[in-house]
Amino acid sequence: MLGERLAAALGAARDGAAGIESFAHLLGSRRVGPRGVALALPEVCEGCAALVAALDSLSAAVRDGFVETDDAAAADAACAVLEHAGVDVARLTDELSRAAAGAPAGRGRGERAGAERGIDARQRLALEASVRRTARELSGALRLSELVIATLELRPTPLDLIDVLRNWSAAAVEGRPVVGISVASSDGRANEVEGDVRAVSGLMELAVGMVSAAGVASPHLAVSRLPDGRSTVRIAERGPREAAPAVALDVVLRDGGERAAAVARVVARRAGVDLVEGPGGRVVTMTF
């Protein structure tokens, strides 16, 4: 079981992120008028400030959690994404505070005056876009940090890689782009691996994001079995002579930036998966 401190910090961060997501829905609801939005702003500002503190606490708990494993690199990878999210939440807090005051920065006319007047349609649209952006950033940061945290307690089980991919494709996420992937397997046994489903699924998602970020429009996953019995997955552009895909799926595209790549490397290492990145990042190979 996760330590109580780490579990509590993670729960507080999730609650704060859920609050921002709820406010995004409120801003998008035409049933809520300008005054209703303005009245909610002070409470949301307080929630954002608490969330910044929660992210800091989570970072500290993550570092402490990896002390016993003597793996500072794992803690660094998780904390980097949490720190980036914290900066974005702090930016949003300032923006919401100005909106709650009912005036641009520097005038400070008070929250009550802003609530009585409400916010205009243009300001509301700008706020909604900003809040949704932060909600997406938080969702990605928490997902990446949870993936690293999961490696503290890996639970290997028999898995079918195709089933893992199908489960991923079923999980739609608002605001996230969708990309079509194809999968070809040279041997049905190659689909069978032993691993923690959180780590395996997360690595597949991150690897697709990495090659997509490098310019691969339609990633192709070629699954094969090595002579030593291990399975390998090569993710890249489909070559003209490669086998026809057995499966085609639309999947949610995750962050493929450097912070996500750093998390992928850490998770692969801790989960015992060999991850190799090809030149230019357009090819990622994982051996289970």
JSON list of N, CA, C and O in Angstrom, two decimals, residues 31-60:
[
{"chain": "A", "resi": 31, "resn": "ARG", "atom": "N", "xyz": [-26.58, 27.85, -18.78]},
{"chain": "A", "resi": 31, "resn": "ARG", "atom": "CA", "xyz": [-27.59, 27.99, -17.73]},
{"chain": "A", "resi": 31, "resn": "ARG", "atom": "C", "xyz": [-27.11, 28.86, -16.58]},
{"chain": "A", "resi": 31, "resn": "ARG", "atom": "O", "xyz": [-27.90, 29.27, -15.74]},
{"chain": "A", "resi": 32, "resn": "VAL", "atom": "N", "xyz": [-25.81, 29.07, -16.53]},
{"chain": "A", "resi": 32, "resn": "VAL", "atom": "CA", "xyz": [-25.22, 29.88, -15.46]},
{"chain": "A", "resi": 32, "resn": "VAL", "atom": "C", "xyz": [-24.92, 31.27, -16.03]},
{"chain": "A", "resi": 32, "resn": "VAL", "atom": "O", "xyz": [-24.16, 31.41, -16.99]},
{"chain": "A", "resi": 33, "resn": "GLY", "atom": "N", "xyz": [-25.52, 32.28, -15.44]},
{"chain": "A", "resi": 33, "resn": "GLY", "atom": "CA", "xyz": [-25.35, 33.63, -15.94]},
{"chain": "A", "resi": 33, "resn": "GLY", "atom": "C", "xyz": [-24.05, 34.28, -15.48]},
{"chain": "A", "resi": 33, "resn": "GLY", "atom": "O", "xyz": [-23.31, 33.71, -14.67]},
{"chain": "A", "resi": 34, "resn": "PRO", "atom": "N", "xyz": [-23.78, 35.49, -15.97]},
{"chain": "A", "resi": 34, "resn": "PRO", "atom": "CA", "xyz": [-22.54, 36.20, -15.63]},
{"chain": "A", "resi": 34, "resn": "PRO", "atom": "C", "xyz": [-22.36, 36.42, -14.14]},
{"chain": "A", "resi": 34, "resn": "PRO", "atom": "O", "xyz": [-21.26, 36.29, -13.61]},
{"chain": "A", "resi": 35, "resn": "ARG", "atom": "N", "xyz": [-23.45, 36.75, -13.44]},
{"chain": "A", "resi": 35, "resn": "ARG", "atom": "CA", "xyz": [-23.33, 36.99, -12.01]},
{"chain": "A", "resi": 35, "resn": "ARG", "atom": "C", "xyz": [-23.00, 35.70, -11.27]},
{"chain": "A", "resi": 35, "resn": "ARG", "atom": "O", "xyz": [-22.24, 35.70, -10.30]},
{"chain": "A", "resi": 36, "resn": "GLY", "atom": "N", "xyz": [-23.59, 34.59, -11.72]},
{"chain": "A", "resi": 36, "resn": "GLY", "atom": "CA", "xyz": [-23.30, 33.31, -11.09]},
{"chain": "A", "resi": 36, "resn": "GLY", "atom": "C", "xyz": [-21.83, 32.94, -11.21]},
{"chain": "A", "resi": 36, "resn": "GLY", "atom": "O", "xyz": [-21.22, 32.43, -10.26]},
{"chain": "A", "resi": 37, "resn": "VAL", "atom": "N", "xyz": [-21.26, 33.21, -12.38]},
{"chain": "A", "resi": 37, "resn": "VAL", "atom": "CA", "xyz": [-19.84, 32.94, -12.59]},
{"chain": "A", "resi": 37, "resn": "VAL", "atom": "C", "xyz": [-19.00, 33.83, -11.68]},
{"chain": "A", "resi": 37, "resn": "VAL", "atom": "O", "xyz": [-18.06, 33.37, -11.02]},
{"chain": "A", "resi": 38, "resn": "ALA", "atom": "N", "xyz": [-19.36, 35.12, -11.64]},
{"chain": "A", "resi": 38, "resn": "ALA", "atom": "CA", "xyz": [-18.59, 36.06, -10.83]},
{"chain": "A", "resi": 38, "resn": "ALA", "atom": "C", "xyz": [-18.65, 35.71, -9.34]},
{"chain": "A", "resi": 38, "resn": "ALA", "atom": "O", "xyz": [-17.66, 35.84, -8.62]},
{"chain": "A", "resi": 39, "resn": "LEU", "atom": "N", "xyz": [-19.81, 35.25, -8.88]},
{"chain": "A", "resi": 39, "resn": "LEU", "atom": "CA", "xyz": [-19.94, 34.87, -7.47]},
{"chain": "A", "resi": 39, "resn": "LEU", "atom": "C", "xyz": [-19.10, 33.64, -7.14]},
{"chain": "A", "resi": 39, "resn": "LEU", "atom": "O", "xyz": [-18.66, 33.47, -6.00]},
{"chain": "A", "resi": 40, "resn": "ALA", "atom": "N", "xyz": [-18.88, 32.77, -8.13]},
{"chain": "A", "resi": 40, "resn": "ALA", "atom": "CA", "xyz": [-18.09, 31.56, -7.88]},
{"chain": "A", "resi": 40, "resn": "ALA", "atom": "C", "xyz": [-16.59, 31.82, -7.90]},
{"chain": "A", "resi": 40, "resn": "ALA", "atom": "O", "xyz": [-15.81, 31.04, -7.36]},
{"chain": "A", "resi": 41, "resn": "LEU", "atom": "N", "xyz": [-16.19, 32.92, -8.52]},
{"chain": "A", "resi": 41, "resn": "LEU", "atom": "CA", "xyz": [-14.75, 33.18, -8.73]},
{"chain": "A", "resi": 41, "resn": "LEU", "atom": "C", "xyz": [-13.93, 33.22, -7.44]},
{"chain": "A", "resi": 41, "resn": "LEU", "atom": "O", "xyz": [-12.86, 32.60, -7.38]},
{"chain": "A", "resi": 42, "resn": "PRO", "atom": "N", "xyz": [-14.36, 33.92, -6.38]},
{"chain": "A", "resi": 42, "resn": "PRO", "atom": "CA", "xyz": [-13.53, 33.96, -5.17]},
{"chain": "A", "resi": 42, "resn": "PRO", "atom": "C", "xyz": [-13.25, 32.58, -4.58]},
{"chain": "A", "resi": 42, "resn": "PRO", "atom": "O", "xyz": [-12.13, 32.28, -4.16]},
{"chain": "A", "resi": 43, "resn": "GLU", "atom": "N", "xyz": [-14.27, 31.73, -4.58]},
{"chain": "A", "resi": 43, "resn": "GLU", "atom": "CA", "xyz": [-14.09, 30.37, -4.04]},
{"chain": "A", "resi": 43, "resn": "GLU", "atom": "C", "xyz": [-13.14, 29.56, -4.91]},
{"chain": "A", "resi": 43, "resn": "GLU", "atom": "O", "xyz": [-12.30, 28.80, -4.40]},
{"chain": "A", "resi": 44, "resn": "VAL", "atom": "N", "xyz": [-13.25, 29.73, -6.22]},
{"chain": "A", "resi": 44, "resn": "VAL", "atom": "CA", "xyz": [-12.35, 29.01, -7.13]},
{"chain": "A", "resi": 44, "resn": "VAL", "atom": "C", "xyz": [-10.92, 29.49, -6.94]},
{"chain": "A", "resi": 44, "resn": "VAL", "atom": "O", "xyz": [-9.98, 28.70, -6.97]},
{"chain": "A", "resi": 45, "resn": "CYS", "atom": "N", "xyz": [-10.75, 30.79, -6.73]},
{"chain": "A", "resi": 45, "resn": "CYS", "atom": "CA", "xyz": [-9.41, 31.33, -6.48]},
{"chain": "A", "resi": 45, "resn": "CYS", "atom": "C", "xyz": [-8.79, 30.69, -5.24]},
{"chain": "A", "resi": 45, "resn": "CYS", "atom": "O", "xyz": [-7.61, 30.32, -5.23]},
{"chain": "A", "resi": 46, "resn": "GLU", "atom": "N", "xyz": [-9.59, 30.57, -4.19]},
{"chain": "A", "resi": 46, "resn": "GLU", "atom": "CA", "xyz": [-9.10, 29.93, -2.97]},
{"chain": "A", "resi": 46, "resn": "GLU", "atom": "C", "xyz": [-8.73, 28.47, -3.24]},
{"chain": "A", "resi": 46, "resn": "GLU", "atom": "O", "xyz": [-7.72, 27.97, -2.73]},
{"chain": "A", "resi": 47, "resn": "GLY", "atom": "N", "xyz": [-9.56, 27.81, -4.03]},
{"chain": "A", "resi": 47, "resn": "GLY", "atom": "CA", "xyz": [-9.28, 26.42, -4.36]},
{"chain": "A", "resi": 47, "resn": "GLY", "atom": "C", "xyz": [-7.99, 26.27, -5.16]},
{"chain": "A", "resi": 47, "resn": "GLY", "atom": "O", "xyz": [-7.23, 25.32, -4.95]},
{"chain": "A", "resi": 48, "resn": "CYS", "atom": "N", "xyz": [-7.74, 27.22, -6.06]},
{"chain": "A", "resi": 48, "resn": "CYS", "atom": "CA", "xyz": [-6.51, 27.18, -6.86]},
{"chain": "A", "resi": 48, "resn": "CYS", "atom": "C", "xyz": [-5.28, 27.37, -5.97]},
{"chain": "A", "resi": 48, "resn": "CYS", "atom": "O", "xyz": [-4.26, 26.68, -6.14]},
{"chain": "A", "resi": 49, "resn": "ALA", "atom": "N", "xyz": [-5.38, 28.30, -5.03]},
{"chain": "A", "resi": 49, "resn": "ALA", "atom": "CA", "xyz": [-4.26, 28.53, -4.12]},
{"chain": "A", "resi": 49, "resn": "ALA", "atom": "C", "xyz": [-3.98, 27.28, -3.29]},
{"chain": "A", "resi": 49, "resn": "ALA", "atom": "O", "xyz": [-2.82, 26.89, -3.07]},
{"chain": "A", "resi": 50, "resn": "ALA", "atom": "N", "xyz": [-5.06, 26.62, -2.85]},
{"chain": "A", "resi": 50, "resn": "ALA", "atom": "CA", "xyz": [-4.90, 25.38, -2.09]},
{"chain": "A", "resi": 50, "resn": "ALA", "atom": "C", "xyz": [-4.31, 24.28, -2.97]},
{"chain": "A", "resi": 50, "resn": "ALA", "atom": "O", "xyz": [-3.52, 23.44, -2.49]},
{"chain": "A", "resi": 51, "resn": "LEU", "atom": "N", "xyz": [-4.66, 24.28, -4.24]},
{"chain": "A", "resi": 51, "resn": "LEU", "atom": "CA", "xyz": [-4.13, 23.26, -5.16]},
{"chain": "A", "resi": 51, "resn": "LEU", "atom": "C", "xyz": [-2.64, 23.43, -5.38]},
{"chain": "A", "resi": 51, "resn": "LEU", "atom": "O", "xyz": [-1.90, 22.45, -5.46]},
{"chain": "A", "resi": 52, "resn": "VAL", "atom": "N", "xyz": [-2.17, 24.67, -5.48]},
{"chain": "A", "resi": 52, "resn": "VAL", "atom": "CA", "xyz": [-0.73, 24.91, -5.62]},
{"chain": "A", "resi": 52, "resn": "VAL", "atom": "C", "xyz": [0.00, 24.31, -4.42]},
{"chain": "A", "resi": 52, "resn": "VAL", "atom": "O", "xyz": [1.03, 23.64, -4.57]},
{"chain": "A", "resi": 53, "resn": "ALA", "atom": "N", "xyz": [-0.55, 24.53, -3.23]},
{"chain": "A", "resi": 53, "resn": "ALA", "atom": "CA", "xyz": [0.05, 23.96, -2.02]},
{"chain": "A", "resi": 53, "resn": "ALA", "atom": "C", "xyz": [-0.01, 22.43, -2.05]},
{"chain": "A", "resi": 53, "resn": "ALA", "atom": "O", "xyz": [0.93, 21.75, -1.63]},
{"chain": "A", "resi": 54, "resn": "ALA", "atom": "N", "xyz": [-1.13, 21.89, -2.55]},
{"chain": "A", "resi": 54, "resn": "ALA", "atom": "CA", "xyz": [-1.29, 20.43, -2.61]},
{"chain": "A", "resi": 54, "resn": "ALA", "atom": "C", "xyz": [-0.27, 19.81, -3.57]},
{"chain": "A", "resi": 54, "resn": "ALA", "atom": "O", "xyz": [0.28, 18.73, -3.30]},
{"chain": "A", "resi": 55, "resn": "LEU", "atom": "N", "xyz": [-0.01, 20.49, -4.68]},
{"chain": "A", "resi": 55, "resn": "LEU", "atom": "CA", "xyz": [0.98, 19.98, -5.64]},
{"chain": "A", "resi": 55, "resn": "LEU", "atom": "C", "xyz": [2.38, 20.01, -5.03]},
{"chain": "A", "resi": 55, "resn": "LEU", "atom": "O", "xyz": [3.18, 19.10, -5.25]},
{"chain": "A", "resi": 56, "resn": "ASP", "atom": "N", "xyz": [2.66, 21.06, -4.27]},
{"chain": "A", "resi": 56, "resn": "ASP", "atom": "CA", "xyz": [3.96, 21.13, -3.58]},
{"chain": "A", "resi": 56, "resn": "ASP", "atom": "C", "xyz": [4.09, 19.99, -2.56]},
{"chain": "A", "resi": 56, "resn": "ASP", "atom": "O", "xyz": [5.14, 19.36, -2.45]},
{"chain": "A", "resi": 57, "resn": "SER", "atom": "N", "xyz": [3.00, 19.74, -1.83]},
{"chain": "A", "resi": 57, "resn": "SER", "atom": "CA", "xyz": [3.02, 18.65, -0.84]},
{"chain": "A", "resi": 57, "resn": "SER", "atom": "C", "xyz": [3.17, 17.30, -1.52]},
{"chain": "A", "resi": 57, "resn": "SER", "atom": "O", "xyz": [3.88, 16.42, -1.01]},
{"chain": "A", "resi": 58, "resn": "LEU", "atom": "N", "xyz": [2.53, 17.14, -2.68]},
{"chain": "A", "resi": 58, "resn": "LEU", "atom": "CA", "xyz": [2.65, 15.88, -3.41]},
{"chain": "A", "resi": 58, "resn": "LEU", "atom": "C", "xyz": [4.08, 15.68, -3.89]},
{"chain": "A", "resi": 58, "resn": "LEU", "atom": "O", "xyz": [4.62, 14.57, -3.81]},
{"chain": "A", "resi": 59, "resn": "SER", "atom": "N", "xyz": [4.70, 16.74, -4.38]},
{"chain": "A", "resi": 59, "resn": "SER", "atom": "CA", "xyz": [6.09, 16.63, -4.82]},
{"chain": "A", "resi": 59, "resn": "SER", "atom": "C", "xyz": [7.00, 16.19, -3.68]},
{"chain": "A", "resi": 59, "resn": "SER", "atom": "O", "xyz": [7.86, 15.31, -3.84]},
{"chain": "A", "resi": 60, "resn": "ALA", "atom": "N", "xyz": [6.79, 16.80, -2.50]},
{"chain": "A", "resi": 60, "resn": "ALA", "atom": "CA", "xyz": [7.61, 16.44, -1.34]},
{"chain": "A", "resi": 60, "resn": "ALA", "atom": "C", "xyz": [7.36, 14.99, -0.93]},
{"chain": "A", "resi": 60, "resn": "ALA", "atom": "O", "xyz": [8.30, 14.25, -0.59]}
]
